[in-house]
């Protein structure tokens, strides 16, 4: 797999005020004939990006399981019996070892995830050391720690964090069916804090949770109307985990997943749209369609947080087959 240093590593500043999207407009995009939708997405994609370059992020769960929240998709919620073993916050050297391995395998960004409702101050301090250490390796650093309180985003920024991931997860109208322990507005407030601290925003959602097409459009509308929209937009396909309330949800048609990527690309032209969770069972052909639809980022490495992801060799072979190369 060849690595090319290309000019798109840093996100271009996103225009502060872009026109708002209505749910009806976004839904109309979802309903376009498939070929027309992909053609529009390709046009937008090629205006802003090298269409053959892909950004690779590697995830590490730095604190696993035992979470107080009730997110219906999540294997780490204490209240569901999913077989996930709880693991206290990792030591700095364990995180560094994983980050070094991620860099050696070709990732450009290292994302640390914690199963917290949000970090307490005593939790945040060791994470700040992790951020400093990851940055010292020359990697971009991302963290996803839950809701942030006043001042915490600034501390992360000060430590050198590049991105904070906090997903809206779904449309406001469907949200209450999935999570009751925190409100949609709490999520928006955390994203405001991240933005105000001058961190790059990584925010996306999950599809395949039984939402309607209008609700899928509602999620993308919310993300696209953030002002400015996120620099990084992970689109996750629900990983169904036995023991969670969403296990056994009717599977989403893969082409509807591809449509979601295309609509994210059209409505957020300069964002890195990440083909995120749910790739393990996805064929190469569906993933190739996602790239055609404008996905230009992947979670890379054999593990997401607690569930599997394609083997590194499979991903390298796929990218090679498609003539795609990772950002340095
Ligand atoms: N606890 C923090 C929080 O909820 O913000 C950070 C970690 S949490 C696991 C990060 C994101 O992972 C969630 O917002 C959700 O979008 C995604 N996620 C969790 N479980 C998933 C699953 N089974 N399938 C797809 N995405 C999932
Ligand atoms: C995101 O949008 N997806 C990632 C990351 N951000 C933190 C997490 C996916 C988790 C999938 C289930 C698991 O492995 O536990
Ligand atoms: Fe906890 Fe995050 Fe999982 Fe929700 S998604 S249960 S907050 S770890």
Coordinates of C-alpha atoms and ligand atoms in Angstrom, one line a residue:
X1 CA 0.0 0.0 0.0
X2 CA 1.6 3.3 -1.1
X3 CA 1.3 6.4 1.1
X4 CA 1.1 9.7 -0.6
X5 CA 1.4 13.0 1.2
X6 CA -1.4 15.0 -0.3
X7 CA -2.6 18.5 0.3
X8 CA -5.9 17.5 1.9
X9 CA -4.6 16.4 5.3
X10 CA -5.9 19.5 7.1
X11 CA -9.5 20.2 6.8
X12 CA -10.2 23.4 4.8
X13 CA -11.9 26.0 7.0
X14 CA -15.6 25.4 6.6
X15 CA -17.7 28.5 5.6
X16 CA -19.2 29.9 8.9
X17 CA -22.6 30.5 7.4
X18 CA -24.0 28.2 4.8
X19 CA -27.7 28.0 3.9
X20 CA -29.8 25.8 6.1
X21 CA -31.2 22.5 4.8
X22 CA -34.8 21.5 5.4
X23 CA -35.6 17.9 6.2
X24 CA -37.8 17.9 3.0
X25 CA -34.9 18.9 0.8
X26 CA -32.6 16.3 2.4
X27 CA -35.3 13.7 2.1
X28 CA -35.7 14.6 -1.6
X29 CA -32.0 13.8 -2.1
X30 CA -32.5 10.4 -0.4
X31 CA -35.3 9.7 -2.9
X32 CA -33.3 10.6 -6.1
X33 CA -32.7 7.7 -8.5
X34 CA -29.6 6.0 -7.2
X35 CA -27.4 6.9 -10.2
X36 CA -28.4 10.5 -10.1
X37 CA -27.6 10.7 -6.3
X38 CA -24.2 9.1 -6.8
X39 CA -23.4 11.4 -9.7
X40 CA -24.2 14.5 -7.7
X41 CA -22.2 13.2 -4.7
X42 CA -19.2 12.4 -7.0
X43 CA -19.3 15.9 -8.5
X44 CA -19.3 17.5 -5.0
X45 CA -16.7 15.2 -3.8
X46 CA -14.3 15.9 -6.6
X47 CA -14.7 19.7 -6.2
X48 CA -13.2 19.5 -2.7
X49 CA -11.1 16.3 -2.4
X50 CA -8.7 14.0 -4.1
X51 CA -11.2 11.2 -4.7
X52 CA -8.6 8.5 -4.4
X53 CA -7.2 9.6 -1.0
X54 CA -8.5 8.2 2.2
X55 CA -8.0 9.2 5.8
X56 CA -7.4 6.4 8.3
X57 CA -8.3 6.6 12.0
X58 CA -7.6 3.9 14.5
X59 CA -9.7 3.5 17.6
X60 CA -8.8 2.5 21.1
X61 CA -11.2 1.9 24.0
X62 CA -9.3 3.5 26.9
X63 CA -12.0 2.7 29.4
X64 CA -14.5 0.0 28.6
X65 CA -17.9 -1.0 29.8
X66 CA -19.9 -0.3 33.0
X67 CA -21.4 2.8 31.5
X68 CA -24.4 4.4 33.4
X69 CA -26.2 5.5 30.2
X70 CA -29.0 3.5 28.4
X71 CA -28.0 4.0 24.7
X72 CA -30.0 1.2 23.1
X73 CA -27.3 0.2 20.6
X74 CA -24.4 0.1 23.0
X75 CA -22.6 -3.0 24.3
X76 CA -20.9 -0.9 27.0
X77 CA -24.0 0.1 28.9
X78 CA -23.9 -1.5 32.4
X79 CA -27.6 -2.3 32.3
X80 CA -27.4 -4.7 29.3
X81 CA -25.9 -8.1 29.5
X82 CA -23.6 -8.2 26.5
X83 CA -20.6 -10.1 27.8
X84 CA -18.3 -7.0 27.5
X85 CA -15.7 -7.1 30.2
X86 CA -15.3 -3.9 32.2
X87 CA -11.8 -2.3 32.0
X88 CA -10.7 0.7 34.1
X89 CA -8.8 3.5 32.4
X90 CA -5.7 2.2 30.6
X91 CA -2.2 3.2 31.7
X92 CA -0.4 5.7 29.5
X93 CA 2.2 3.2 28.2
X94 CA -0.6 0.9 27.0
X95 CA -2.2 3.7 25.1
X96 CA 1.2 4.7 23.7
X97 CA 1.9 1.2 22.5
X98 CA -1.4 1.1 20.7
X99 CA -0.8 4.5 19.1
X100 CA 2.7 3.5 17.9
X101 CA 1.2 0.4 16.3
X102 CA -1.5 2.4 14.7
X103 CA 1.0 4.8 13.2
X104 CA 3.2 1.9 12.0
X105 CA 0.2 0.4 10.3
X106 CA -0.5 3.6 8.4
X107 CA -3.2 5.5 10.4
X108 CA -3.0 9.3 10.5
X109 CA -5.4 9.7 13.4
X110 CA -5.7 8.0 16.8
X111 CA -9.1 8.1 18.5
X112 CA -9.4 7.3 22.2
X113 CA -12.9 6.3 23.4
X114 CA -14.2 6.0 27.0
X115 CA -17.4 4.5 28.2
X116 CA -18.4 7.5 30.3
X117 CA -21.5 9.6 30.5
X118 CA -18.8 12.4 30.6
X119 CA -15.4 12.7 32.2
X120 CA -15.0 13.9 35.8
X121 CA -12.0 16.2 36.4
X122 CA -10.0 13.3 37.9
X123 CA -10.7 11.2 34.8
X124 CA -9.7 14.0 32.4
X125 CA -6.2 14.6 33.7
X126 CA -4.7 11.2 32.7
X127 CA -6.5 11.5 29.3
X128 CA -4.7 14.9 28.8
X129 CA -1.4 13.1 29.3
X130 CA -2.5 10.5 26.7
X131 CA -3.4 13.3 24.2
X132 CA 0.1 14.9 24.7
X133 CA 1.8 11.5 24.2
X134 CA -0.2 10.7 21.0
X135 CA 0.6 14.1 19.6
X136 CA 4.3 13.7 20.3
X137 CA 4.2 10.6 18.0
X138 CA 3.1 12.9 15.1
X139 CA -0.5 11.5 15.0
X140 CA -3.7 13.5 15.0
X141 CA -5.5 13.0 18.3
X142 CA -9.2 12.5 18.7
X143 CA -11.1 11.7 21.9
X144 CA -14.7 10.6 22.6
X145 CA -15.4 10.8 26.3
X146 CA -19.1 11.7 26.4
X147 CA -20.6 15.0 27.5
X148 CA -18.2 17.8 28.3
X149 CA -18.7 20.3 31.1
X150 CA -17.6 24.0 31.0
X151 CA -13.9 24.3 30.6
X152 CA -13.1 20.6 29.7
X153 CA -12.9 21.2 25.9
X154 CA -10.4 24.0 26.6
X155 CA -8.2 21.6 28.6
X156 CA -8.3 19.1 25.8
X157 CA -7.4 21.8 23.3
X158 CA -4.5 23.0 25.4
X159 CA -3.2 19.4 25.6
X160 CA -3.1 19.4 21.8
X161 CA -6.3 17.5 20.9
X162 CA -7.3 17.9 17.3
X163 CA -10.8 16.4 17.1
X164 CA -13.5 15.7 19.6
X165 CA -16.1 13.0 18.6
X166 CA -19.6 13.3 19.9
X167 CA -22.4 11.9 17.8
X168 CA -25.9 13.2 17.4
X169 CA -26.7 9.5 16.7
X170 CA -30.1 10.0 15.1
X171 CA -32.9 12.4 14.3
X172 CA -34.4 14.4 17.3
X173 CA -37.8 12.7 16.6
X174 CA -36.3 9.2 17.0
X175 CA -33.8 9.9 19.7
X176 CA -36.2 9.2 22.6
X177 CA -36.7 5.7 21.3
X178 CA -32.9 5.0 21.6
X179 CA -31.6 7.0 24.6
X180 CA -33.4 8.4 27.7
X181 CA -30.6 9.2 30.1
X182 CA -29.5 12.3 28.2
X183 CA -31.3 14.8 25.9
X184 CA -30.6 15.8 22.3
X185 CA -29.9 19.3 23.6
X186 CA -27.2 17.9 25.9
X187 CA -25.4 16.6 22.8
X188 CA -25.8 20.0 21.0
X189 CA -24.4 21.7 24.1
X190 CA -21.3 19.5 24.1
X191 CA -20.8 20.2 20.4
X192 CA -21.0 23.9 21.1
X193 CA -18.4 23.6 23.8
X194 CA -16.1 21.7 21.4
X195 CA -16.5 24.3 18.7
X196 CA -16.0 27.2 21.1
X197 CA -12.7 25.7 22.3
X198 CA -11.6 25.7 18.7
X199 CA -11.4 22.0 18.4
X200 CA -12.4 20.3 15.2
X201 CA -15.8 18.7 15.5
X202 CA -16.3 15.0 14.7
X203 CA -20.0 14.2 14.8
X204 CA -22.2 11.8 13.0
X205 CA -24.7 9.0 13.7
X206 CA -25.9 5.5 13.4
X207 CA -28.3 4.2 10.8
X208 CA -30.1 0.8 10.7
X209 CA -31.6 1.3 14.1
X210 CA -35.2 1.0 12.7
X211 CA -35.5 4.7 11.9
X212 CA -37.6 5.8 8.9
X213 CA -36.2 7.4 5.8
X214 CA -37.4 10.8 7.0
X215 CA -35.6 10.2 10.3
X216 CA -32.4 9.3 8.4
X217 CA -32.9 12.6 6.5
X218 CA -33.5 14.3 9.9
X219 CA -30.1 13.2 11.3
X220 CA -28.3 14.4 8.2
X221 CA -30.2 17.7 8.3
X222 CA -29.2 18.3 12.0
X223 CA -25.5 17.6 11.2
X224 CA -25.5 19.7 8.0
X225 CA -27.2 22.7 9.8
X226 CA -24.6 22.8 12.6
X227 CA -22.9 26.2 12.1
X228 CA -20.4 25.4 10.8
X229 CA -21.0 21.7 10.0
X230 CA -18.5 19.1 11.4
X231 CA -15.1 18.7 9.8
X232 CA -15.5 14.9 10.3
X233 CA -18.8 13.0 10.0
X234 CA -18.8 9.3 11.0
X235 CA -21.7 7.3 9.5
X236 CA -22.1 4.1 11.5
X237 CA -24.1 1.1 10.5
X238 CA -25.6 -0.4 13.7
X239 CA -23.4 -3.2 14.9
X240 CA -26.1 -5.5 16.4
X241 CA -24.8 -6.8 19.7
X242 CA -26.7 -9.6 21.6
X243 CA -28.1 -8.3 24.8
X244 CA -28.7 -4.7 23.7
X245 CA -32.3 -3.6 23.0
X246 CA -31.4 -3.1 19.3
X247 CA -30.1 -6.6 18.7
X248 CA -32.3 -8.2 16.0
X249 CA -33.5 -4.9 14.4
X250 CA -34.4 -5.4 10.8
X251 CA -31.2 -4.9 8.8
X252 CA -30.9 -1.8 6.6
X253 CA -30.7 -2.3 2.9
X254 CA -26.9 -1.7 2.0
X255 CA -28.0 0.6 -0.8
X256 CA -29.8 2.8 1.8
X257 CA -26.5 3.0 3.7
X258 CA -24.7 4.1 0.5
X259 CA -27.4 6.7 0.0
X260 CA -26.8 8.0 3.5
X261 CA -23.1 8.5 2.7
X262 CA -24.0 10.3 -0.6
X263 CA -26.4 12.7 1.1
X264 CA -23.9 13.5 3.8
X265 CA -21.3 14.3 1.1
X266 CA -23.7 16.6 -0.8
X267 CA -24.9 18.4 2.3
X268 CA -21.5 18.7 3.9
X269 CA -19.2 19.1 0.9
X270 CA -15.9 19.8 2.8
X271 CA -16.4 17.3 5.6
X272 CA -14.5 14.0 5.9
X273 CA -17.3 11.5 5.7
X274 CA -16.3 8.4 7.5
X275 CA -17.5 4.9 6.5
X276 CA -17.5 3.8 10.2
X277 CA -18.9 0.9 12.2
X278 CA -20.5 -2.0 10.4
X279 CA -17.9 -2.7 7.8
X280 CA -17.0 -6.2 9.0
X281 CA -20.0 -7.8 7.3
X282 CA -20.0 -5.3 4.4
X283 CA -18.9 -6.6 1.0
X284 CA -16.0 -4.9 -0.9
X285 CA -18.6 -3.9 -3.5
X286 CA -20.7 -2.0 -1.0
X287 CA -17.7 -0.3 0.4
X288 CA -16.6 0.7 -3.1
X289 CA -20.0 2.2 -3.6
X290 CA -19.6 4.2 -0.4
X291 CA -16.3 5.6 -1.7
X292 CA -18.0 6.5 -4.9
X293 CA -20.7 8.2 -2.8
X294 CA -18.1 10.3 -1.2
X295 CA -16.8 8.5 1.9
X296 CA -13.2 9.4 2.3
X297 CA -12.3 8.2 5.8
X298 CA -12.3 4.8 7.5
X299 CA -11.8 3.2 10.9
X300 CA -8.7 1.2 10.4
X301 CA -7.6 -1.6 12.7
X302 CA -9.0 -4.9 13.8
X303 CA -11.1 -3.6 16.6
X304 CA -13.6 -0.7 16.9
X305 CA -14.2 -0.1 20.6
X306 CA -15.5 -3.5 21.7
X307 CA -16.5 -5.1 18.4
X308 CA -14.6 -6.2 15.4
X309 CA -13.5 -4.3 12.3
X310 CA -12.0 -5.7 9.1
X311 CA -8.4 -7.0 9.3
X312 CA -5.7 -4.5 8.3
X313 CA -4.7 -6.9 5.4
X314 CA -8.2 -6.9 4.0
X315 CA -8.4 -3.1 4.1
X316 CA -5.0 -2.7 2.4
X317 CA -6.0 -5.2 -0.3
X318 CA -9.3 -3.4 -0.8
X319 CA -7.7 0.0 -1.1
X320 CA -5.0 -1.4 -3.5
X321 CA -7.7 -3.0 -5.6
X322 CA -9.4 0.4 -5.9
X323 CA -6.2 2.4 -6.5
X324 CA -6.8 4.3 -3.3
X325 CA -4.1 5.5 -0.9
X326 CA -4.1 6.7 2.7
X327 CA -3.3 10.2 3.8
X328 CA 0.2 10.4 5.4
Ligands
LIG1 N1 -19.4 7.2 25.9 C1 -19.1 8.3 24.9 C2 -20.4 8.8 24.2 O1 -21.4 8.1 24.2 O2 -20.3 9.9 23.7 C3 -18.1 7.9 23.9 C4 -18.1 6.5 23.3 S1 -19.6 6.0 22.4 C5 -19.3 4.2 22.3 C6 -19.3 6.7 20.8 C7 -20.3 6.4 19.7 O3 -20.1 5.0 19.3 C8 -21.7 6.5 20.1 O4 -22.2 7.8 20.1 C9 -22.4 5.7 18.9 O5 -22.6 6.6 17.8 C10 -21.2 4.7 18.5 N2 -21.7 3.3 18.7 C11 -21.7 2.7 19.9 N3 -22.2 1.5 19.8 C12 -22.4 1.3 18.5 C13 -23.0 0.2 17.8 N4 -23.3 -1.0 18.3 N5 -23.1 0.3 16.4 C14 -22.7 1.5 15.8 N6 -22.2 2.5 16.5 C15 -22.1 2.4 17.8
LIG2 C1 -18.1 6.6 15.9 O1 -18.9 7.3 15.3 N1 -18.0 5.3 15.9 C2 -17.0 4.8 16.7 C3 -16.3 6.0 17.3 N2 -17.1 7.1 16.8 C4 -16.1 6.2 18.7 C5 -17.5 3.7 17.7 C6 -18.2 2.6 17.1 C7 -18.5 1.6 18.1 C8 -19.0 0.3 17.6 C9 -19.4 -0.6 18.7 C10 -18.2 -1.1 19.6 O2 -17.1 -1.5 19.0 O3 -18.3 -1.1 20.8
LIG3 FE1 -22.2 4.9 27.5 FE2 -21.3 6.0 25.3 FE3 -22.2 3.5 25.2 FE4 -23.9 5.5 25.6 S1 -22.7 5.1 23.8 S2 -23.9 3.6 26.8 S3 -22.7 6.9 26.8 S4 -20.4 4.2 26.3

